[in-house]
Coordinates of C-alpha atoms in Angstrom, one line a residue:
X7 CA 109.3 102.6 110.5
X8 CA 106.6 100.7 108.6
X9 CA 104.0 99.6 111.0
X10 CA 104.1 95.8 111.6
X11 CA 107.8 95.6 110.7
X12 CA 109.7 93.6 113.4
X13 CA 113.2 94.5 114.6
X14 CA 115.4 91.5 115.5
X15 CA 118.7 92.8 114.2
X16 CA 121.7 94.2 116.0
X17 CA 122.1 97.9 115.8
X18 CA 125.4 97.5 113.9
X19 CA 123.7 95.4 111.3
X20 CA 121.0 97.9 110.8
X21 CA 123.4 100.8 110.3
X22 CA 125.9 98.8 108.2
X23 CA 123.1 98.1 105.6
X24 CA 122.0 101.7 105.2
X25 CA 122.8 104.2 108.0
X26 CA 120.3 106.9 106.9
X27 CA 117.6 104.3 106.5
X28 CA 118.5 102.9 110.0
X29 CA 118.1 106.4 111.4
X30 CA 114.7 106.7 109.8
X31 CA 113.6 103.2 110.9
X32 CA 114.7 103.4 114.5
X33 CA 113.9 107.0 115.3
X34 CA 112.0 108.5 112.4
X35 CA 115.0 110.7 111.8
X36 CA 115.8 112.7 108.7
X37 CA 118.6 115.2 108.6
X38 CA 119.0 118.7 107.1
X39 CA 119.6 118.0 103.4
X40 CA 122.3 120.7 103.2
X41 CA 124.4 120.0 106.3
X42 CA 123.5 116.3 106.6
X43 CA 123.2 116.9 110.3
X44 CA 120.6 117.5 113.0
X45 CA 116.9 116.4 113.1
X46 CA 114.2 117.7 110.8
X47 CA 111.5 116.5 113.2
X48 CA 111.5 117.0 117.0
X49 CA 109.7 113.8 117.4
X50 CA 112.7 111.9 116.1
X51 CA 115.0 113.8 118.5
X52 CA 112.6 112.9 121.4
X53 CA 112.6 109.3 120.3
X54 CA 116.4 109.0 120.4
X55 CA 116.6 110.9 123.6
X56 CA 114.1 108.6 125.3
X57 CA 116.2 105.6 124.5
X58 CA 119.5 107.3 125.5
X59 CA 117.9 108.5 128.7
X60 CA 118.9 112.1 128.3
X61 CA 118.5 115.2 126.1
X62 CA 121.1 115.7 123.3
X63 CA 122.2 119.3 123.8
X64 CA 124.1 119.6 120.5
X65 CA 121.6 117.7 118.4
X66 CA 121.9 120.2 115.6
X67 CA 125.5 119.0 115.0
X68 CA 124.9 115.3 115.1
X69 CA 125.7 113.7 111.7
X70 CA 123.1 111.6 110.0
X71 CA 123.6 107.8 110.1
X72 CA 125.7 108.0 113.3
X73 CA 125.1 105.3 115.9
X74 CA 125.0 106.8 119.4
X75 CA 128.2 105.5 121.0
X76 CA 126.4 104.3 124.1
X77 CA 124.5 101.9 121.8
X78 CA 127.5 101.3 119.4
X79 CA 129.4 99.7 122.3
X80 CA 127.0 96.9 122.4
X81 CA 126.7 94.0 120.0
X82 CA 123.4 92.9 121.4
X83 CA 120.2 93.3 119.3
X84 CA 118.5 96.7 119.7
X85 CA 116.0 96.6 122.5
X86 CA 113.9 98.9 124.7
X87 CA 115.3 100.1 128.0
X88 CA 113.9 98.2 130.9
X89 CA 112.4 95.6 128.7
X90 CA 113.1 91.9 127.9
X91 CA 115.3 91.6 124.8
X92 CA 112.9 89.2 123.1
X93 CA 110.0 91.7 123.1
X94 CA 109.1 92.2 119.4
X95 CA 109.2 95.9 118.4
X96 CA 106.2 96.6 116.1
X97 CA 106.8 100.3 115.8
X98 CA 109.3 102.8 117.1
X99 CA 107.6 106.1 116.4
X100 CA 105.9 105.9 118.8
X101 CA 107.4 102.9 120.6
X102 CA 105.2 99.8 120.6
X103 CA 106.3 96.3 121.4
X104 CA 104.6 93.0 122.2
X105 CA 105.6 90.0 124.2
X106 CA 105.8 86.5 122.6
X107 CA 103.3 84.1 124.2
X108 CA 106.0 81.9 125.8
X109 CA 107.4 84.9 127.7
X110 CA 104.0 85.4 129.3
X111 CA 104.3 82.1 131.2
X112 CA 104.7 83.8 134.6
X113 CA 101.6 83.8 136.8
X114 CA 102.2 87.5 137.5
X115 CA 103.7 89.4 134.5
X116 CA 107.1 90.9 135.3
X117 CA 107.6 94.5 134.4
X118 CA 110.2 93.8 131.7
X119 CA 107.8 91.4 129.9
X120 CA 104.8 93.8 129.9
X121 CA 103.9 95.0 126.4
X122 CA 104.4 98.6 125.4
X123 CA 101.6 100.6 123.6
X124 CA 102.3 104.3 123.2
X125 CA 100.7 107.0 121.1
X126 CA 103.2 109.8 121.8
X127 CA 106.7 110.4 123.1
X128 CA 107.3 109.8 126.8
X129 CA 108.2 112.8 128.9
X130 CA 111.8 113.6 129.7
X131 CA 113.5 115.1 132.8
X132 CA 110.8 113.8 135.1
X133 CA 110.9 115.4 138.6
X134 CA 108.8 113.3 140.8
X135 CA 109.0 115.8 143.7
X136 CA 107.1 118.3 141.6
X137 CA 104.8 116.0 139.7
X138 CA 101.1 116.7 140.4
X139 CA 97.8 115.2 139.5
X140 CA 94.9 117.7 139.1
X141 CA 91.2 116.7 139.3
X142 CA 88.9 119.2 137.6
X143 CA 86.1 119.4 134.9
X144 CA 82.6 120.8 134.5
X145 CA 81.2 118.1 136.8
X146 CA 83.8 118.4 139.5
X147 CA 82.5 120.4 142.5
X148 CA 86.0 121.8 143.0
X149 CA 89.5 121.5 141.5
X150 CA 92.0 119.7 143.6
X151 CA 95.7 118.8 143.0
X152 CA 97.9 116.3 144.7
X153 CA 101.6 115.6 144.6
X154 CA 102.7 112.0 144.4
X155 CA 103.6 112.0 148.1
X156 CA 100.1 113.3 148.9
X157 CA 98.4 110.6 146.9
X158 CA 100.4 108.0 148.7
X159 CA 99.6 109.4 152.2
X160 CA 96.2 111.0 152.0
X161 CA 94.5 107.9 150.4
X162 CA 94.5 104.2 151.3
X163 CA 96.9 102.2 149.1
X164 CA 95.8 99.0 147.3
X165 CA 97.6 96.3 145.4
X166 CA 95.7 94.2 142.9
X167 CA 96.7 91.9 140.1
X168 CA 95.0 93.5 137.1
X169 CA 94.9 92.4 133.4
X170 CA 95.5 95.0 130.7
X171 CA 95.1 94.2 127.0
X172 CA 95.4 96.4 124.0
X173 CA 92.2 96.7 122.0
X174 CA 94.1 95.8 118.9
X175 CA 95.6 92.6 120.2
X176 CA 95.3 90.0 117.5
X177 CA 95.0 92.6 114.7
X178 CA 97.5 90.8 112.5
X179 CA 94.9 88.0 111.8
X180 CA 92.2 90.2 110.2
X181 CA 91.5 90.0 106.5
X182 CA 91.2 92.4 104.7
X183 CA 94.1 93.7 106.8
X184 CA 93.4 96.5 109.3
X185 CA 95.8 99.4 109.6
X186 CA 97.9 99.9 112.8
X187 CA 100.4 97.9 114.8
X188 CA 100.1 94.2 113.7
X189 CA 99.8 92.7 117.1
X190 CA 99.7 88.9 117.3
X191 CA 98.7 87.7 120.9
X192 CA 101.2 89.5 123.1
X193 CA 99.7 92.9 123.8
X194 CA 98.4 91.7 127.2
X195 CA 99.8 91.3 130.7
X196 CA 98.6 90.8 134.3
X197 CA 101.0 92.4 136.8
X198 CA 100.3 93.5 140.3
X199 CA 99.6 97.3 140.5
X200 CA 99.9 99.5 143.5
X201 CA 98.1 102.8 143.9
X202 CA 94.9 104.4 145.2
X203 CA 91.4 103.9 144.1
X204 CA 90.5 106.3 141.2
X205 CA 87.0 106.7 142.7
X206 CA 88.2 107.9 146.1
X207 CA 90.4 110.6 144.4
X208 CA 87.5 111.7 142.2
X209 CA 85.2 111.9 145.3
X210 CA 87.7 114.2 147.0
X211 CA 87.0 116.8 144.3
X212 CA 83.2 116.2 144.6
X213 CA 81.2 114.6 141.8
X214 CA 78.2 116.5 140.5
X215 CA 75.0 114.6 139.8
X216 CA 75.3 115.2 136.1
X217 CA 78.7 113.5 135.8
X218 CA 78.7 110.6 133.3
X219 CA 82.3 110.2 132.2
X220 CA 85.9 111.0 133.1
X221 CA 88.8 111.8 130.7
X222 CA 92.6 111.7 131.3
X223 CA 95.5 113.8 130.1
X224 CA 99.2 112.8 130.3
X225 CA 102.5 114.5 129.9
X226 CA 103.6 112.6 126.7
X227 CA 104.4 114.7 123.7
X228 CA 102.6 114.5 120.3
X229 CA 104.7 112.9 117.5
X230 CA 104.8 116.2 115.7
X231 CA 106.5 117.8 118.6
X232 CA 103.9 120.5 118.5
X233 CA 103.5 122.0 122.0
X234 CA 100.0 121.5 123.6
X235 CA 98.9 119.0 120.9
X236 CA 97.5 116.0 122.7
X237 CA 98.5 112.6 121.5
X238 CA 95.7 110.7 123.3
X239 CA 93.1 111.6 125.8
X240 CA 90.5 108.9 126.4
X241 CA 88.3 107.9 129.4
X242 CA 85.6 105.7 130.8
X243 CA 82.1 106.1 132.2
X244 CA 81.9 107.4 135.7
X245 CA 80.5 104.0 136.8
X246 CA 83.7 102.3 135.6
X247 CA 85.9 105.0 137.2
X248 CA 84.2 104.4 140.6
X249 CA 84.7 100.6 140.6
X250 CA 87.1 99.6 143.4
X251 CA 89.6 98.0 141.1
X252 CA 90.1 101.1 138.9
X253 CA 93.4 102.6 140.2
X254 CA 95.7 105.5 140.0
X255 CA 98.9 103.5 140.1
X256 CA 102.6 104.3 140.7
X257 CA 104.1 100.8 141.1
X258 CA 104.1 97.5 139.3
X259 CA 105.1 94.4 141.2
X260 CA 106.4 96.5 144.1
X261 CA 108.7 98.7 141.9
X262 CA 108.3 102.0 140.2
X263 CA 106.5 101.9 136.9
X264 CA 108.8 101.6 133.8
X265 CA 109.1 104.8 131.9
X266 CA 107.5 103.2 128.8
X267 CA 104.6 102.0 130.8
X268 CA 103.7 105.4 132.3
X269 CA 106.3 106.3 135.1
X270 CA 105.6 107.9 137.5
X271 CA 101.8 107.8 137.5
X272 CA 99.1 106.2 135.4
X273 CA 95.5 104.9 135.4
X274 CA 94.7 101.3 135.4
X275 CA 91.1 100.6 134.3
X276 CA 91.2 96.8 134.1
X277 CA 89.1 94.7 131.7
X278 CA 88.7 97.5 129.2
X279 CA 91.0 98.4 126.3
X280 CA 94.4 99.5 127.7
X281 CA 94.0 102.9 126.0
X282 CA 91.6 103.8 128.8
X283 CA 94.4 103.5 131.3
X284 CA 96.3 106.7 130.6
X285 CA 100.0 107.0 131.2
X286 CA 102.2 109.8 132.6
X287 CA 99.0 111.0 134.3
X288 CA 98.8 114.7 135.2
X289 CA 95.0 115.6 134.9
X290 CA 91.6 113.9 135.1
X291 CA 88.5 115.7 134.1
X292 CA 85.0 114.8 135.4
X293 CA 82.6 115.3 132.5
X294 CA 78.9 115.8 132.0
X295 CA 79.2 114.2 128.5
X296 CA 81.1 111.4 126.9
X297 CA 84.7 112.6 126.9
X298 CA 85.6 114.1 123.6
X299 CA 89.4 114.0 123.8
X300 CA 91.9 112.8 121.2
X301 CA 91.1 109.2 120.0
X302 CA 87.7 109.2 121.5
X303 CA 85.9 109.9 118.3
X304 CA 85.9 108.6 114.7
X305 CA 87.1 105.1 114.3
X306 CA 89.5 105.1 117.2
X307 CA 88.8 102.3 119.7
X308 CA 85.4 101.8 118.2
X309 CA 83.8 98.9 116.4
X310 CA 80.6 98.8 114.2
X311 CA 77.5 98.8 116.3
X312 CA 76.2 96.0 114.2
X313 CA 78.0 93.2 112.3
X314 CA 79.4 94.2 108.8
X315 CA 80.9 92.4 105.9
X316 CA 84.7 92.3 105.8
X317 CA 86.1 95.3 104.0
X318 CA 82.8 97.3 104.4
X319 CA 82.8 101.1 104.6
X320 CA 81.2 101.9 107.9
X321 CA 79.9 105.5 108.6
X322 CA 81.4 107.1 111.7
X323 CA 78.0 107.4 113.3
X324 CA 77.6 103.6 113.2
X325 CA 80.7 103.0 115.2
X326 CA 80.4 102.3 119.0
X327 CA 83.0 102.7 121.8
X328 CA 84.7 99.5 123.0
X329 CA 84.0 98.8 126.6
X330 CA 84.6 95.4 128.3
X331 CA 87.1 93.2 126.4
X332 CA 85.9 89.8 125.2
X333 CA 86.9 86.4 126.7
X334 CA 90.3 85.2 125.6
X335 CA 93.2 82.8 126.4
X336 CA 96.8 82.0 125.4
X337 CA 99.0 79.0 125.6
X338 CA 102.3 80.0 127.3
X339 CA 103.9 76.5 127.5
X340 CA 105.2 74.9 125.4
X341 CA 106.4 77.3 122.8
X342 CA 104.9 76.8 119.4
X343 CA 107.0 74.3 117.4
X344 CA 107.4 71.8 120.2
X345 CA 108.6 68.3 119.1
X346 CA 107.9 65.1 121.1
X347 CA 108.3 61.4 120.6
X348 CA 105.2 59.3 120.0
X349 CA 103.8 58.2 123.4
X350 CA 105.1 61.2 125.3
X351 CA 102.5 63.3 127.2
X352 CA 102.5 67.0 126.6
X353 CA 102.0 69.3 129.5
X354 CA 100.1 72.5 128.5
X355 CA 99.5 75.6 130.4
X356 CA 98.5 79.3 129.9
X357 CA 96.2 82.0 131.1
X358 CA 92.6 83.1 130.4
X359 CA 90.7 86.4 131.1
X360 CA 87.3 87.9 130.2
X361 CA 87.1 91.7 130.5
X362 CA 84.7 92.6 133.3
X363 CA 83.8 89.0 133.8
X364 CA 85.6 85.8 134.9
X365 CA 86.4 82.6 133.0
X366 CA 84.2 79.6 133.8
X367 CA 85.7 76.9 131.6
X368 CA 88.9 76.2 129.6
X369 CA 89.4 73.6 126.8
X370 CA 92.0 72.5 124.3
X371 CA 91.7 70.7 121.0
X372 CA 94.3 68.8 118.9
X373 CA 92.0 68.0 116.0
X374 CA 91.2 71.5 114.7
X375 CA 88.2 71.9 116.9
X376 CA 86.4 68.7 116.2
X377 CA 86.6 67.6 119.9
X378 CA 87.7 69.4 123.1
X379 CA 89.3 68.4 126.3
X380 CA 88.6 70.2 129.6
X381 CA 91.5 71.8 131.5
X382 CA 92.1 72.5 135.1
X383 CA 91.3 76.2 135.7
X384 CA 92.2 78.2 138.8
X385 CA 90.1 81.0 140.2
X386 CA 91.5 84.6 139.8
X387 CA 93.7 86.0 142.5
X388 CA 91.2 88.9 142.6
X389 CA 88.7 90.3 140.2
X390 CA 90.3 91.3 136.8
X391 CA 93.4 89.0 137.4
X392 CA 93.9 86.5 134.6
X393 CA 93.3 82.8 135.5
X394 CA 95.8 80.1 135.1
X395 CA 95.0 76.8 133.4
X396 CA 96.8 73.5 132.7
X397 CA 96.3 70.1 131.2
X398 CA 98.1 67.1 129.9
X399 CA 97.4 65.6 126.4
X400 CA 98.5 62.6 124.4
X401 CA 98.7 62.3 120.6
X402 CA 97.5 59.3 118.7
X403 CA 100.1 59.0 116.0
X404 CA 103.1 60.7 114.4
X405 CA 102.6 63.9 112.5
X406 CA 101.9 67.6 112.6
X407 CA 99.3 68.9 115.1
X408 CA 97.9 72.2 116.2
X409 CA 96.8 72.7 119.8
X410 CA 93.9 75.2 120.0
X411 CA 92.9 76.8 123.3
X412 CA 89.3 78.0 124.0
X413 CA 88.0 79.9 127.1
X414 CA 84.3 80.4 128.1
X415 CA 83.2 83.3 130.3
X416 CA 80.6 83.5 133.1
X417 CA 77.9 84.4 130.6
X418 CA 78.5 81.3 128.5
X419 CA 80.3 83.1 125.6
X420 CA 83.3 81.2 124.3
X421 CA 86.2 82.1 122.0
X422 CA 85.4 81.6 118.3
X423 CA 87.7 79.2 116.3
X424 CA 87.9 81.8 113.5
X425 CA 88.6 85.5 113.6
X426 CA 85.4 87.2 114.6
X427 CA 83.7 90.5 113.8
X428 CA 85.8 92.2 111.1
X429 CA 86.0 95.9 111.8
X430 CA 87.9 98.8 110.1
X431 CA 90.6 99.1 112.8
X432 CA 91.1 95.5 113.7
X433 CA 90.0 95.5 117.3
X434 CA 88.7 92.7 119.6
X435 CA 90.1 89.6 117.9
X436 CA 89.6 86.8 120.5
X437 CA 90.0 83.8 118.2
X438 CA 91.5 80.7 119.7
X439 CA 95.2 80.8 120.2
X440 CA 97.1 78.0 118.4
X441 CA 100.5 76.4 118.7
X442 CA 102.2 73.8 116.4
X443 CA 103.4 70.5 117.8
X444 CA 105.2 67.7 115.8
X445 CA 105.1 64.1 117.0
X446 CA 108.2 62.1 115.8

């Protein structure tokens, strides 16, 4: 599927238009050109199997352009298992989907409304009774392994509300355009996570004095289907790993993690790009150097170390790793396109967050940033939880308005009104969120 293309059609409509193209768009599937059956790429087979919830034993015989009957029995729009039907699918190989801003209105993000950002294919046939997490690496004093049950019983359990945001959230607004999933504002969420402190598990293996970084490895499969080829392996400095709110988590809002969000085990490194919070977690390495796993180098999750002109060619050695995410906010109510009668007051609300920091002020504007009105802002439930804000505004006359939202962090940095800091991969767009309002 072309990155940035949004699926909002029913599966019957997709297949009625062009069955083979629907196969390719939904699963990345192409068939044997002679038999017109099977799957040329294992990644397409894995993608379909993940949605069906089971392996397809006779996949070699499956005709091209055939709707799986379990999906064909439904007239509902195609959606991801365990996810709200209105999530917007940006890419299906691998699966990536964002949440429209108005669906993020809950103070604590429900699991079915949490965005999906994957780099590989989720594992199948998960046996939680035999799932283990290994801590090793050149700066680990010893190698240790734990089952899920041992993690839950040997270490103290914690529950925190923690905000995760994709580093590319807002990429769709960059110009010149940046490659990748064209996220708008919905690649963010703030659920409650339950698990154990990452630092305590690392310490159980012993941390050498030369340790400076950790790296993770998950059980997801590379899109190519090549065994042992790693789709993503990122990490954080040891100081971030040892923070009390960095977790190894197995639950979200008191329930098992959704498969597409890392079931049965994942990292949660709040305030940093969500790519540092590895899913389907099976190994953590303690390193004496900056982790050099897949998507740690080159242009991945990096921005120019110094400002550059839009469209500039930036040498790899001048790209720096993204760490704490910038201050940002969204308007969750009303939905963009609201219509009111003149004289009616409009109640506005939303959330704000600021990476490793907190939000100190929240404002809105109805005159394209010429003047700003302060909002009521709540304190976070705990560090790294997003903060709720609300206000009421009135409009002076009939017409079209845009409501802009702007947050300021503890260091006095505020969201820019325009897209900031162009970079080759379209990361860290924290420009003001806007909604349209018409006064009749």
